[in-house]
Short mmCIF file of C-alpha atoms and ligand atoms in Angstrom, two decimals:
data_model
loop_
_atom_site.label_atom_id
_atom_site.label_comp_id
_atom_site.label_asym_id
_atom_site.label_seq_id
_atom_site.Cartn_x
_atom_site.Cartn_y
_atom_site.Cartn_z
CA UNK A 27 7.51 70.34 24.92
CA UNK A 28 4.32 68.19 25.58
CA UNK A 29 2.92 68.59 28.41
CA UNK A 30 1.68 66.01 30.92
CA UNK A 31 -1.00 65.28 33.70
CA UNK A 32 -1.03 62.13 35.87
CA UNK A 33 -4.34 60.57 35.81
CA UNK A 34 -5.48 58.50 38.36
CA UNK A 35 -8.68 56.53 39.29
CA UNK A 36 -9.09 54.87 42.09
CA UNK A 37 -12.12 52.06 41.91
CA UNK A 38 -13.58 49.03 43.90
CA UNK A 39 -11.39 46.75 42.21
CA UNK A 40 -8.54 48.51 40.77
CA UNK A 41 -6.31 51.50 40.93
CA UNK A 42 -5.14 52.77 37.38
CA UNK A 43 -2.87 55.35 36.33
CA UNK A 44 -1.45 57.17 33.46
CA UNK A 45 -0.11 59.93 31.60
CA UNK A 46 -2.19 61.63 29.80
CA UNK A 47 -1.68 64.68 27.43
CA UNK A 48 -3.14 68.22 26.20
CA UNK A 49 -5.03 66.23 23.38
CA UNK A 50 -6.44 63.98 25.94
CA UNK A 51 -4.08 60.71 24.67
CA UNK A 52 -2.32 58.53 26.78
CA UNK A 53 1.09 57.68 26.71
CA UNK A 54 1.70 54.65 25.49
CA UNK A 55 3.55 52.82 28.22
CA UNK A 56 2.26 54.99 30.67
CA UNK A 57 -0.72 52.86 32.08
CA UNK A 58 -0.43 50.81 34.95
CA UNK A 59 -3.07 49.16 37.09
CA UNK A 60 -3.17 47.42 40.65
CA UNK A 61 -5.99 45.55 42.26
CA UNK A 62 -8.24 47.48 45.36
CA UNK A 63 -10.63 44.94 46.41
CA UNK A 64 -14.13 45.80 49.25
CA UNK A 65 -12.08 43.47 51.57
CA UNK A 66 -8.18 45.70 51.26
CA UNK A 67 -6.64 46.74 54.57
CA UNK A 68 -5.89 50.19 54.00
CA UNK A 69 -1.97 49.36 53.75
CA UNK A 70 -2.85 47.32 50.84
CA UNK A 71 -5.13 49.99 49.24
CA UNK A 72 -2.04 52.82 50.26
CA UNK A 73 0.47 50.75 48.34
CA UNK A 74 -1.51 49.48 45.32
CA UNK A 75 -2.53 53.51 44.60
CA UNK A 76 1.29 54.04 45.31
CA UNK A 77 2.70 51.56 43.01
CA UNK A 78 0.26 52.49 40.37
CA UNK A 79 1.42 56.36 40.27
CA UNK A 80 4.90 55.38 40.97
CA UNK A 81 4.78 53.33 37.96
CA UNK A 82 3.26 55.81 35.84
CA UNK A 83 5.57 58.60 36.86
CA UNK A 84 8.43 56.33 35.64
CA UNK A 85 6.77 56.83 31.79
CA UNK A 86 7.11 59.99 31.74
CA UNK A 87 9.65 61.16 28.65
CA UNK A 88 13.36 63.33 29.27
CA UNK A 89 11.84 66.48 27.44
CA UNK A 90 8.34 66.72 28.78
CA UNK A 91 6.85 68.85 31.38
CA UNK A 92 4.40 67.14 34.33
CA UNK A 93 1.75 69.68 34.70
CA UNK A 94 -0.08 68.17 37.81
CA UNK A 95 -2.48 64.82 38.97
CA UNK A 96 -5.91 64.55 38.33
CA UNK A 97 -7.56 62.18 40.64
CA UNK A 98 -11.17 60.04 40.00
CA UNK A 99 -12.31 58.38 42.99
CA UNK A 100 -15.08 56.28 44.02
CA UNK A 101 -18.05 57.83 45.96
CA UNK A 102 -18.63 59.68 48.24
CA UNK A 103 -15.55 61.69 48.33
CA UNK A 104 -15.36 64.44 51.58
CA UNK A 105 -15.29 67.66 50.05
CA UNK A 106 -12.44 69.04 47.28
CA UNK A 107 -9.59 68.57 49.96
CA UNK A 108 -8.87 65.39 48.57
CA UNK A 109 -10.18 62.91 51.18
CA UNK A 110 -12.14 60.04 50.34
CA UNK A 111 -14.28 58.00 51.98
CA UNK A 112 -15.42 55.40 48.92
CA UNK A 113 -18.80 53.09 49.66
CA UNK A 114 -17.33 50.00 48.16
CA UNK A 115 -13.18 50.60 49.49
CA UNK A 116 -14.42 50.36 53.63
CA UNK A 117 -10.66 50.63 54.77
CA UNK A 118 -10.80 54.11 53.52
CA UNK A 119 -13.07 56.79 55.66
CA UNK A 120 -12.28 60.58 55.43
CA UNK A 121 -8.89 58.59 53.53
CA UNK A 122 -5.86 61.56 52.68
CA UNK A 123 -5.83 59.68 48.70
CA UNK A 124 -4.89 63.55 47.21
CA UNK A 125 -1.76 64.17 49.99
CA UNK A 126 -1.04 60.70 49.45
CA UNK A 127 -0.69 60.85 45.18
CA UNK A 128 0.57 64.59 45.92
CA UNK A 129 3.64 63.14 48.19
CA UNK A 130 5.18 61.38 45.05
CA UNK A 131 4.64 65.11 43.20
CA UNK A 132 6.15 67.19 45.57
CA UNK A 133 5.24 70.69 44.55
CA UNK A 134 3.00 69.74 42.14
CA UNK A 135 -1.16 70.80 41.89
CA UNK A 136 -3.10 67.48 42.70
CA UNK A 137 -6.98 67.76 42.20
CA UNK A 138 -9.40 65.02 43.63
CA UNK A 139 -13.37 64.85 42.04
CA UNK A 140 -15.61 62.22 42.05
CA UNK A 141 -15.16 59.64 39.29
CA UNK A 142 -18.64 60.28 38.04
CA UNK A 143 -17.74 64.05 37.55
CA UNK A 144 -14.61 63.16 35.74
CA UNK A 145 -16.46 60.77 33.38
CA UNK A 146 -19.34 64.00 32.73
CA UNK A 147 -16.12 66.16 31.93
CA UNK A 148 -14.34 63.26 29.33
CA UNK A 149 -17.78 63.05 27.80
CA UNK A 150 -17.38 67.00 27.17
CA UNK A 151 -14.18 67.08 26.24
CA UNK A 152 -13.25 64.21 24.15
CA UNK A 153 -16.57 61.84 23.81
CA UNK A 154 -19.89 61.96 23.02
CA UNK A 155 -21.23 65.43 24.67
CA UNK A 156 -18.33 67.64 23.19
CA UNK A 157 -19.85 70.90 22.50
CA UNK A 158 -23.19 69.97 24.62
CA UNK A 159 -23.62 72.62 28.49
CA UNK A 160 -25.88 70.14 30.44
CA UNK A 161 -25.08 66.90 30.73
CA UNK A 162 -24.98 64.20 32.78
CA UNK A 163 -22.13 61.01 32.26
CA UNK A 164 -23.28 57.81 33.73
CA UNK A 165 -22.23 54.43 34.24
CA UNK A 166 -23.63 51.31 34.32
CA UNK A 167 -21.24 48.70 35.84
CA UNK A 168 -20.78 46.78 39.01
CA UNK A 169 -22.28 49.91 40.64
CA UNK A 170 -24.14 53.26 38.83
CA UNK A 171 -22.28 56.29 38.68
CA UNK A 172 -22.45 59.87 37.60
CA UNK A 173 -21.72 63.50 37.27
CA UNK A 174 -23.23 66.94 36.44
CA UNK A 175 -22.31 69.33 34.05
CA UNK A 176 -24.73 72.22 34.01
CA UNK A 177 -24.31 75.65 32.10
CA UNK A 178 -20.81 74.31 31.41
CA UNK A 179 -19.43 73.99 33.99
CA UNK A 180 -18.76 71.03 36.45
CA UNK A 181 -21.85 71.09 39.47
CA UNK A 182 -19.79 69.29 42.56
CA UNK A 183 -21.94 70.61 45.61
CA UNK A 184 -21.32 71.32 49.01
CA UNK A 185 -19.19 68.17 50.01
CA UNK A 186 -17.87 67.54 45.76
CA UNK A 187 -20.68 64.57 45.88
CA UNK A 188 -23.64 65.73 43.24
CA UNK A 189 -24.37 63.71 40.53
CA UNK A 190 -24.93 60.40 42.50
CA UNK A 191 -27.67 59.09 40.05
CA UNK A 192 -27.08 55.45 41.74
CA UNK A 193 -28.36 56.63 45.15
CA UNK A 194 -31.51 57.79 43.40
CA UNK A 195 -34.65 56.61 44.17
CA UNK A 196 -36.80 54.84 41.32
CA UNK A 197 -40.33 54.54 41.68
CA UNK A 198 -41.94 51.26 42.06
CA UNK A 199 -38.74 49.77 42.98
CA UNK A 200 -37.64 48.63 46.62
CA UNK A 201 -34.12 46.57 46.10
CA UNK A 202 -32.46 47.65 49.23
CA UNK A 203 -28.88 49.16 48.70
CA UNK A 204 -25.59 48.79 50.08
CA UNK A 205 -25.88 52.78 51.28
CA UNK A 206 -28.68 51.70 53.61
CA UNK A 207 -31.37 53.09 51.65
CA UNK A 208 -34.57 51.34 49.44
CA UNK A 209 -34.83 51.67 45.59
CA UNK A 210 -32.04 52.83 44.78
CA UNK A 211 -31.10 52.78 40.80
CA UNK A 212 -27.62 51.59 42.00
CA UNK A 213 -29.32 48.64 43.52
CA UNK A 214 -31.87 47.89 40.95
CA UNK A 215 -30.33 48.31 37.81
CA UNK A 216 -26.07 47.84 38.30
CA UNK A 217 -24.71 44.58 36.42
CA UNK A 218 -24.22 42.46 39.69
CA UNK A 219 -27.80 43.48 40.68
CA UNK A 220 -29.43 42.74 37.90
CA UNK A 221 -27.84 39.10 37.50
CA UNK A 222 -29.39 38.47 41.04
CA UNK A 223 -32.61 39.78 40.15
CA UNK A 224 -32.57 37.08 37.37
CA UNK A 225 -31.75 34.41 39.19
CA UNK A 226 -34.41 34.70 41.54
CA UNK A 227 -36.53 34.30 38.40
CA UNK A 228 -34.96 31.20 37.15
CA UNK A 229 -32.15 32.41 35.34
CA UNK A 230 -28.67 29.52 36.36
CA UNK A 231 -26.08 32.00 35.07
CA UNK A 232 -23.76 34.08 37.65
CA UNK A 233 -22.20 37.16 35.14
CA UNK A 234 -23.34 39.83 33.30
CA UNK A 235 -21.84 38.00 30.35
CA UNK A 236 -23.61 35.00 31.15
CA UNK A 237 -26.90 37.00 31.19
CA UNK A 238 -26.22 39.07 28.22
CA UNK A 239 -25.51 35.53 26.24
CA UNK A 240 -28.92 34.45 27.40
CA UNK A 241 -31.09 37.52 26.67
CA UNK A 242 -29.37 37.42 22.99
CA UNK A 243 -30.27 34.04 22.27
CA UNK A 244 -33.89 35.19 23.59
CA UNK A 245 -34.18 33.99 27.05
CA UNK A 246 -37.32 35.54 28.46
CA UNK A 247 -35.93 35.76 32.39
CA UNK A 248 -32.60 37.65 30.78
CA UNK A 249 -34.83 39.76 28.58
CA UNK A 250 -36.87 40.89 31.43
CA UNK A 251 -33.64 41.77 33.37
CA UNK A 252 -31.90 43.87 31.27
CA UNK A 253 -35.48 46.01 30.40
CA UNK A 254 -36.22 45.61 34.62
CA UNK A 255 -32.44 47.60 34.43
CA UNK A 256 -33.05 49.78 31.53
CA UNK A 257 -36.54 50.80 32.87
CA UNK A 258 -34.85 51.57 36.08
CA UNK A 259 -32.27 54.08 34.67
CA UNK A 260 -34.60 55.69 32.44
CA UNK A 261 -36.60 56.77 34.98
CA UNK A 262 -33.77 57.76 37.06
CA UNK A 263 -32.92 60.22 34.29
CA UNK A 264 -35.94 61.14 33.55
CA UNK A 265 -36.42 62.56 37.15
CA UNK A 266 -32.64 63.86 37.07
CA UNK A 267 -34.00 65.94 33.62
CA UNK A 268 -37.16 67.19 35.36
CA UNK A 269 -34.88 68.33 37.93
CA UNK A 270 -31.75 69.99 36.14
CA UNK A 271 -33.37 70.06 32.63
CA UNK A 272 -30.56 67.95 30.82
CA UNK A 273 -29.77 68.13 27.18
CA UNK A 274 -27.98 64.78 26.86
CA UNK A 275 -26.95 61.62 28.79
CA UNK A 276 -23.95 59.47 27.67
CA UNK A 277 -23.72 55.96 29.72
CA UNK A 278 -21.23 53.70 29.46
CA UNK A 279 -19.85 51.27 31.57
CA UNK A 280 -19.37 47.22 31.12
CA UNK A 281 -23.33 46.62 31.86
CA UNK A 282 -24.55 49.46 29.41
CA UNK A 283 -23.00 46.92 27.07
CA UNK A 284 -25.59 43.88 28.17
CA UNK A 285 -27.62 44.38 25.03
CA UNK A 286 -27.49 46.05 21.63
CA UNK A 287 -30.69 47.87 22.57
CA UNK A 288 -29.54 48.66 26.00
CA UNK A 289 -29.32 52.22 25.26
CA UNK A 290 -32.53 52.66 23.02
CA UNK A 291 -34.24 51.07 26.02
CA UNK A 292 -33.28 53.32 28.83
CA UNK A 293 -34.53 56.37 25.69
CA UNK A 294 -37.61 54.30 25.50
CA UNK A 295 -38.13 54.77 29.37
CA UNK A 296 -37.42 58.22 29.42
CA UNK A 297 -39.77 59.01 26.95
CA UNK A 298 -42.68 56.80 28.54
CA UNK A 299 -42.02 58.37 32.13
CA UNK A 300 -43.46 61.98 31.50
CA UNK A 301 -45.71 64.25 28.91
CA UNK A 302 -42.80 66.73 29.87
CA UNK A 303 -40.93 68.01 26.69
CA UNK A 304 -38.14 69.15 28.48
CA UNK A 305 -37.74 65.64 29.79
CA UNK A 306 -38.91 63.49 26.70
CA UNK A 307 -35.89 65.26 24.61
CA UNK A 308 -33.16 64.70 26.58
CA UNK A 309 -30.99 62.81 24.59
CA UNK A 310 -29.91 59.31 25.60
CA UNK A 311 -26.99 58.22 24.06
CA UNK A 312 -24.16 55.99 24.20
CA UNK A 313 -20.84 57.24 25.81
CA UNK A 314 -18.25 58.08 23.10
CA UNK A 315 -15.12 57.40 25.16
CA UNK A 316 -12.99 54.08 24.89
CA UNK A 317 -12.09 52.67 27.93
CA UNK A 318 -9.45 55.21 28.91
CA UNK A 319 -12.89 57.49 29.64
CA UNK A 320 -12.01 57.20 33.73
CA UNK A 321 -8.29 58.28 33.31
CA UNK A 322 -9.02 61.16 30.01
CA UNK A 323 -11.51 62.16 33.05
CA UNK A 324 -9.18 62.49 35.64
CA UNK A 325 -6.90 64.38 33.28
CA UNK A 326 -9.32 66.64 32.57
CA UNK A 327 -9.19 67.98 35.92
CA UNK A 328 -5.53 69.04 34.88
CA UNK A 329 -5.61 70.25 31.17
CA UNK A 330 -9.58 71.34 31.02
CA UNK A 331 -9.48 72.97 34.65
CA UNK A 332 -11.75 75.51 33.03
CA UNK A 333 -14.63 73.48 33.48
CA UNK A 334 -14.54 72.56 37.06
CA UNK A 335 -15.30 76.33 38.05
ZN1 LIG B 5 -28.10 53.74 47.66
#
């Protein structure tokens, strides 16, 4: 009888859910998605994640079992308990999002972590870090997100929120961020971000697809933005490295995507930030998961609940 755990991930501009199983596949038929939105009433946010699971749940087959929920949420998330209280969703402070999953579950385990700590365990489990003990996941996308995996096992912290690499601080960098801080990679580097930075620089487009057109037909402002982002990360993990001694990074996200040397440039950074060895060979790679990574993530806080500690 397969077995089943509903994934969810809860994000500034969508909800998603699934079923995911053992093997870390998803059902087919199983995903469904509703729109979040900075701006959402909390009512609105309640019934989108609500729809979304209720949706999902509908998938799942006669002979199957339904093992638990995983849950992915947008930072910073208050502790384990399954409260949330996500920067970008300001409807939601200290927000119930694990009782509220767990009502349509009765009697069923429901387990909240940060999305960044559920992308760090997909990348062990099913993408690009499989077999690897300390590693960070990251993303670069609207925002910059992350997670910890050190000695094997998931590092969460005193209130579930290590791993923020996008509330950072980057040297030589003062872009202030939406968290109320200064130089923040988040604010620096992220897809939206960097598209501003451009255009005060001359650059007319308004997306990350606009800019990533421009840089590949060899537009000198675009060029200098995606390296200005690149540079920013790479220092972000070199100092995470010199801190927690990582073996490997795997970023992904829509932004990571910007340019085909997006990746080799955040290396490149990495390697001209320190004389450290430790730091110089931490690998920089591309993530290995599809775009299911956020949901195989959640899930993994069901089926690989040995890593979580
Ligand atoms: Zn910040």
């Amino acid at each position: 009888m397969t077995e089943y755990a509903l994934a969810v991930d809860l994000g500034g501009t969508k909800v998603e859910a699934a079923l995911v199983d053992a093997a870390g596949a998803l059902l087919a038929g199983s995903r469904h998605r509703r729109p979040t939105g900075a701006a959402s009433p909390s009512e609105h946010l309640a019934a989108a994640v609500t729809a979304a699971v209720r949706d999902a749940l509908a998938a799942l087959p006669n002979a199957s079992t339904l093992l638990g929920a995983g849950i992915g949420s947008a930072g910073p998330i208050a502790g384990t308990s399954g409260d949330v209280s996500p920067l970008n969703l300001s409807a939601w402070r200290n927000y119930p999002l694990g009782a509220l999953v767990g009502n349509q579950l009765p009697g069923l385990p429901v387990t909240l972590r940060m999305d960044g700590i559920c992308i760090s365990l997909a990348e062990v489990w099913m993408g690009a870090a499989q077999g690897e003990s300390n590693v960070m996941g990251m993303i670069v996308s609207t925002g910059v997100g992350g997670g910890l995996i050190l000695g094997g096992r998931v590092i969460a912290g005193s209130t579930g929120n290590a791993g923020h690499i996008g509330h950072v601080a980057v040297a030589g960098f003062d872009d202030l961020c939406a968290c109320g801080a200064r130089g923040c990679l988040e604010a620096i580097a992220s897809g939206p971000r960097t598209v501003a930075w451009a255009r005060t620089h001359g650059f007319i487009g308004e997306t990350g697809e606009q800019l990533a057109a421009a840089a590949a037909a060899g537009d000198a402002v675009a060029r200098a933005a995606v390296k200005r982002s690149a540079t920013a990360v790479g220092r972000a993990i070199a100092s995470a490295s010199a801190l927690v001694d990582l073996d490997i990074v795997a970023i992904g996200g829509g932004f990571s995507h910007v340019s085909d040397d997006y990746i080799e440039l955040v290396g490149a950074a990495v390697a001209g930030h320190s004389d450290f060895g430790f730091v110089t060979t931490t690998r920089v790679v591309e993530s290995g998961l599809s775009g299911d990574g956020p949901l195989v993530g959640a899930a993994a806080l069901v089926h690989r609940a040995d890593l979580i500690g």
